[in-house]
Coordinates of C-alpha atoms in Angstrom, one line a residue:
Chain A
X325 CA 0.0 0.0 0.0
X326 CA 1.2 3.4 -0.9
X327 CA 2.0 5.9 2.4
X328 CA 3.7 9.6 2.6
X329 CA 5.6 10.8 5.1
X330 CA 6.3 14.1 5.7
X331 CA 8.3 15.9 8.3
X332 CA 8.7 17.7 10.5
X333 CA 5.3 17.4 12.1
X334 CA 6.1 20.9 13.8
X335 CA 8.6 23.6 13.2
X336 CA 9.4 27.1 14.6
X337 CA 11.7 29.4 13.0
X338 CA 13.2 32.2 13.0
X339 CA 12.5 35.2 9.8
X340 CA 15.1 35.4 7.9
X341 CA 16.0 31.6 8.9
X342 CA 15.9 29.2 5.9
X343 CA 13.7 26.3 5.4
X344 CA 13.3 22.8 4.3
X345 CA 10.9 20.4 4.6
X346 CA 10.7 17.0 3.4
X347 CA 8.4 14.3 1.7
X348 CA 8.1 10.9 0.6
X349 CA 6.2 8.8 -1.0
X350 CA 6.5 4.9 -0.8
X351 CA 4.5 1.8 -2.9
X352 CA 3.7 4.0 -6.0
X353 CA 6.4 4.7 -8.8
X354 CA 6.4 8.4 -10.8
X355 CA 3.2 10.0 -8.5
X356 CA 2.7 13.5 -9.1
X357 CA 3.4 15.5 -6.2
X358 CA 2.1 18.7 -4.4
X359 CA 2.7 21.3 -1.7
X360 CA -0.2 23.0 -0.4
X361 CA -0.3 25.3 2.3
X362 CA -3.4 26.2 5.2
X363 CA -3.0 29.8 6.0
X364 CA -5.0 30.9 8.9
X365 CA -8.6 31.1 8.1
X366 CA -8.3 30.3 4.7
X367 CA -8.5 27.0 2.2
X368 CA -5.6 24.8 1.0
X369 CA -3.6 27.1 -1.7
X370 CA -1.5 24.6 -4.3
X371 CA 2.1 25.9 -4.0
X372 CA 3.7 23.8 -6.4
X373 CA 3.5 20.8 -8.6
X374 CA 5.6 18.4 -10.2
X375 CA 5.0 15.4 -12.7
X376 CA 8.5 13.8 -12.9
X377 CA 11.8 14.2 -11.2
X378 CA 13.2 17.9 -11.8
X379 CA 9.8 19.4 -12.9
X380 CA 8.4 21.6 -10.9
X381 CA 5.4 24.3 -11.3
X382 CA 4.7 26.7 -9.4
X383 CA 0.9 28.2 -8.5
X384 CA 1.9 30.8 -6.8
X385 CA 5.0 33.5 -6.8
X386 CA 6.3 33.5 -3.5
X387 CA 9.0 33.5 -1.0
X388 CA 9.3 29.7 -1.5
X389 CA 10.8 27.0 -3.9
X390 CA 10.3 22.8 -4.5
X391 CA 12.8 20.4 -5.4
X392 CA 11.8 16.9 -6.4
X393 CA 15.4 15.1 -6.5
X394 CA 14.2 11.7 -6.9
X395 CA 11.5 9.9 -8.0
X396 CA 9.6 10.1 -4.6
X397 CA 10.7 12.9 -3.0
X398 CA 9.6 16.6 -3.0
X399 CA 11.2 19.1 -1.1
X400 CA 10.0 22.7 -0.1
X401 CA 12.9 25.4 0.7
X402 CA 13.3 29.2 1.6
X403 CA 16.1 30.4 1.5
X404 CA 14.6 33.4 4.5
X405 CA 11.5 32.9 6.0
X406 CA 9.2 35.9 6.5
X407 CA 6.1 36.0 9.0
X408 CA 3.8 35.5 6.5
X409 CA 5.5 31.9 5.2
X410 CA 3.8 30.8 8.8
X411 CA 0.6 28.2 8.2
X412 CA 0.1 24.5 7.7
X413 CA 2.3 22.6 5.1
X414 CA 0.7 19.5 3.7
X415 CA 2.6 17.2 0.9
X416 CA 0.3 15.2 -1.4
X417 CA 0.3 12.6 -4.0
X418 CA -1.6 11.3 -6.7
X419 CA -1.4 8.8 -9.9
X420 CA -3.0 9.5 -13.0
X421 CA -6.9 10.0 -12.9
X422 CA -7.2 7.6 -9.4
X423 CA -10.9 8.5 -8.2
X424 CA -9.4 9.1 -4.7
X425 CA -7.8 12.5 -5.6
X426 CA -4.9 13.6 -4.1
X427 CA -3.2 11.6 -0.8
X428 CA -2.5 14.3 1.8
X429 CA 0.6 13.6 4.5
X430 CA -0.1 14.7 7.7
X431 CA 1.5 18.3 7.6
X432 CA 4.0 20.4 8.8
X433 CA 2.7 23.5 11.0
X434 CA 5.1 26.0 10.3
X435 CA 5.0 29.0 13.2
X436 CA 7.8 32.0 11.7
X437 CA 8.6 34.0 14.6
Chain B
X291 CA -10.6 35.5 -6.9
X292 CA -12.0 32.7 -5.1
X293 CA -12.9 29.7 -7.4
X294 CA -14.1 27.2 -4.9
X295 CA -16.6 28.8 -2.3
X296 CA -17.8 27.3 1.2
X297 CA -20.1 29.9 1.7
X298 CA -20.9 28.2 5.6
X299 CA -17.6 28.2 7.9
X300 CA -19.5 26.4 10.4
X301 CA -22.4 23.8 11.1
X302 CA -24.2 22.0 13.7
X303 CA -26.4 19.0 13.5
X304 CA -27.6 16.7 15.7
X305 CA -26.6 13.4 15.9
X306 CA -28.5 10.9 13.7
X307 CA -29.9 13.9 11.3
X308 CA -28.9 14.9 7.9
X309 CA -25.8 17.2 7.7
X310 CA -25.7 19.6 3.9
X311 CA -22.7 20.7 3.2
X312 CA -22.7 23.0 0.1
X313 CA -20.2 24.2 -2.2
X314 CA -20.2 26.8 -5.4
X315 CA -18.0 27.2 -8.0
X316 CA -17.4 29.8 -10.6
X317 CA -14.6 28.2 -13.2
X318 CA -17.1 26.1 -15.5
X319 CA -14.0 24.3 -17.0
X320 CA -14.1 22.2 -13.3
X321 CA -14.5 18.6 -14.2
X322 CA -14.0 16.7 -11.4
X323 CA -15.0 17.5 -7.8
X324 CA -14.1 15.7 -4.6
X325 CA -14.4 16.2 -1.0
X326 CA -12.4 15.9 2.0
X327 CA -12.2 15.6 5.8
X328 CA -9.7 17.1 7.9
X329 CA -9.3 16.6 11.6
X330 CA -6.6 19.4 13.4
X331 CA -2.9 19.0 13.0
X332 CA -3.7 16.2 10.3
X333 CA -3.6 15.9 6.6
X334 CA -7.0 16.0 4.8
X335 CA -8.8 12.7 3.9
X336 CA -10.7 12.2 0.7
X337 CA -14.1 11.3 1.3
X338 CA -15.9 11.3 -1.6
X339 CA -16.2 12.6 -5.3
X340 CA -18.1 13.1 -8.4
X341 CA -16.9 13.7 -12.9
X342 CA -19.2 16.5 -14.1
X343 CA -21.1 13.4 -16.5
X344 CA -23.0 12.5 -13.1
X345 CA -25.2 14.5 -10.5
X346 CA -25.2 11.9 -8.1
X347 CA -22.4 9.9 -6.1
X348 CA -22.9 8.0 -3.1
X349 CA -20.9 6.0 -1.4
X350 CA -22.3 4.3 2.5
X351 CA -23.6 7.6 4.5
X352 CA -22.4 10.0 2.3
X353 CA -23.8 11.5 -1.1
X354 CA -22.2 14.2 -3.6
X355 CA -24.6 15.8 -5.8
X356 CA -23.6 18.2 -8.6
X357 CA -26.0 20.9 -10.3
X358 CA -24.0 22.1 -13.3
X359 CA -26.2 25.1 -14.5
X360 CA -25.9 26.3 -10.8
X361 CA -22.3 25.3 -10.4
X362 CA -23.4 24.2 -7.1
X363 CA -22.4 20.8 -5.4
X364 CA -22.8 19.7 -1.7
X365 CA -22.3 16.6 0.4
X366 CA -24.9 14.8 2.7
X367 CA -24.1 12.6 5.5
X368 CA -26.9 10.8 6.6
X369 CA -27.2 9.5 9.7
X370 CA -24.6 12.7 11.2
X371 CA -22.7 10.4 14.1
X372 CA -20.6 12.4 16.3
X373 CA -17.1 11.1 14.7
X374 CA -18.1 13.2 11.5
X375 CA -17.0 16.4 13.3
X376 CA -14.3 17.7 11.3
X377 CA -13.6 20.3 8.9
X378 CA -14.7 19.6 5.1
X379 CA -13.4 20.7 2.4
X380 CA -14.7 21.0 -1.2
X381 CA -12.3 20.8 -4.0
X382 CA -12.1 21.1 -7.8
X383 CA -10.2 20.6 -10.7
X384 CA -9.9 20.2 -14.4
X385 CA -8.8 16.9 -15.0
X386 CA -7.2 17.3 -18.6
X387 CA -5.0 20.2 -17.6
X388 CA -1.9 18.4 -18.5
X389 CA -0.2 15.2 -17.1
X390 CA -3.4 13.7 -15.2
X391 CA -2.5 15.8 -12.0
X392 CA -5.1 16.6 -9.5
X393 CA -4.0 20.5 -9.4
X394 CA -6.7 21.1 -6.9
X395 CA -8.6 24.2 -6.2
X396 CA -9.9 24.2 -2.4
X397 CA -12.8 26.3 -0.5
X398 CA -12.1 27.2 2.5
X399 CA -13.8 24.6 4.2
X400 CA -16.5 24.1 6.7
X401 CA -16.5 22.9 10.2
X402 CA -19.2 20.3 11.2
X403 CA -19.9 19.7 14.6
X404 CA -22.4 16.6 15.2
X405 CA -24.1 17.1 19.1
X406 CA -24.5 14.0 20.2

């Protein structure tokens, strides 16, 4: 069965500090990936995409980049945080056209202090 | 612009009754709908969805229906049981927009609470 782990579960930081969180995927070959983030009082926002290993989209023009270096892994960096990078960070993955949608990890909540 | 709207940010019900969930969207080139659950600190689950060539999904105690002229959808769980509490999200997307990815497009959810 396919799982995703993501980490850290919780993370405080410093602005101007950099960032990088982590995600995998295991029992699936070539899922697309996805960062979203929760801001407070608002829906999921899609960060960033990717389809293969060194493609990334991005949704949104921001302080923040992805990585996806292999096959299974996506990564989400900052090179300085600001305040406003703070909110819940959830990777997700999904094969072409399942029915179930995307498969969230259990998030990172990211406080920038 | 928001694409997705949960119009509700909160609802009670009482146990063993109908909860209605509702969700509107304004992009008509949406395809493909889904919802999830989300409980705090956690990752959203997917509960349920519906393609835009049906109006009716169900699946156990929960049922998507989709109105295309009115780009509305909404979710029922029937009976509510107090473990339903969670926030719900509503989510969209256009499924031929490249590659098969689910590039979702979220409302900004609504919280259920079921009084037991």
């Amino acid at each position: 069965s396919q799982t995703i782990h993501q980490w850290p579960a919780t993370l405080v930081q410093p602005v101007g500090s950099p960032l990088s969180l982590e995600c995998t995927v295991e029992g699936t070959s070539n899922p697309n990936l996805y960062w979203y983030r929760q801001a407070a009082g608002r829906g999921l926002q899609l960060l960033f995409y990717s389809v293969g290993i060194g493609q990334i989209s991005s949704e949104v023009p921001q302080n923040l980049s992805a990585s996806r270096p292999q096959d299974r892994q996506f990564i989400l960096s900052s090179k300085k945080l600001l305040l406003s990078d703070s909110g819940f960070y959830l990777c997700a993955w999904s094969v072409l056209m399942s029915a179930g949608g995307a498969f969230f990890g259990q998030g990172t909540r990211l406080t920038v202090v | 612009d928001q694409q997705v709207k949960q119009n509700s940010p909160s609802l009670s019900v009482q146990e063993g009754r109908i909860s209605i969930l509702n969700c509107d969207y304004t992009n008509s080139m949406f395809d493909y709908f889904l919802w999830y659950k989300k409980y705090p600190a956690e990752g959203p689950t997917f509960l349920i969805s519906i393609s835009s060539i049906k109006d009716k999904n169900e699946d156990g105690r929960f049922t998507v229906f989709l109105n295309k002229s009115a780009k509305h959808l909404s979710l029922h769980i029937v009976p509510s049981q107090p473990g339903d509490s969670a926030v719900y999200f509503c989510a969209a997307t256009v499924t031929y927009s490249g590659a098969g990815s689910y590039q979702l497009t979220f409302g900004k959810g609504t919280k259920l609470s079921v009084i037991p």
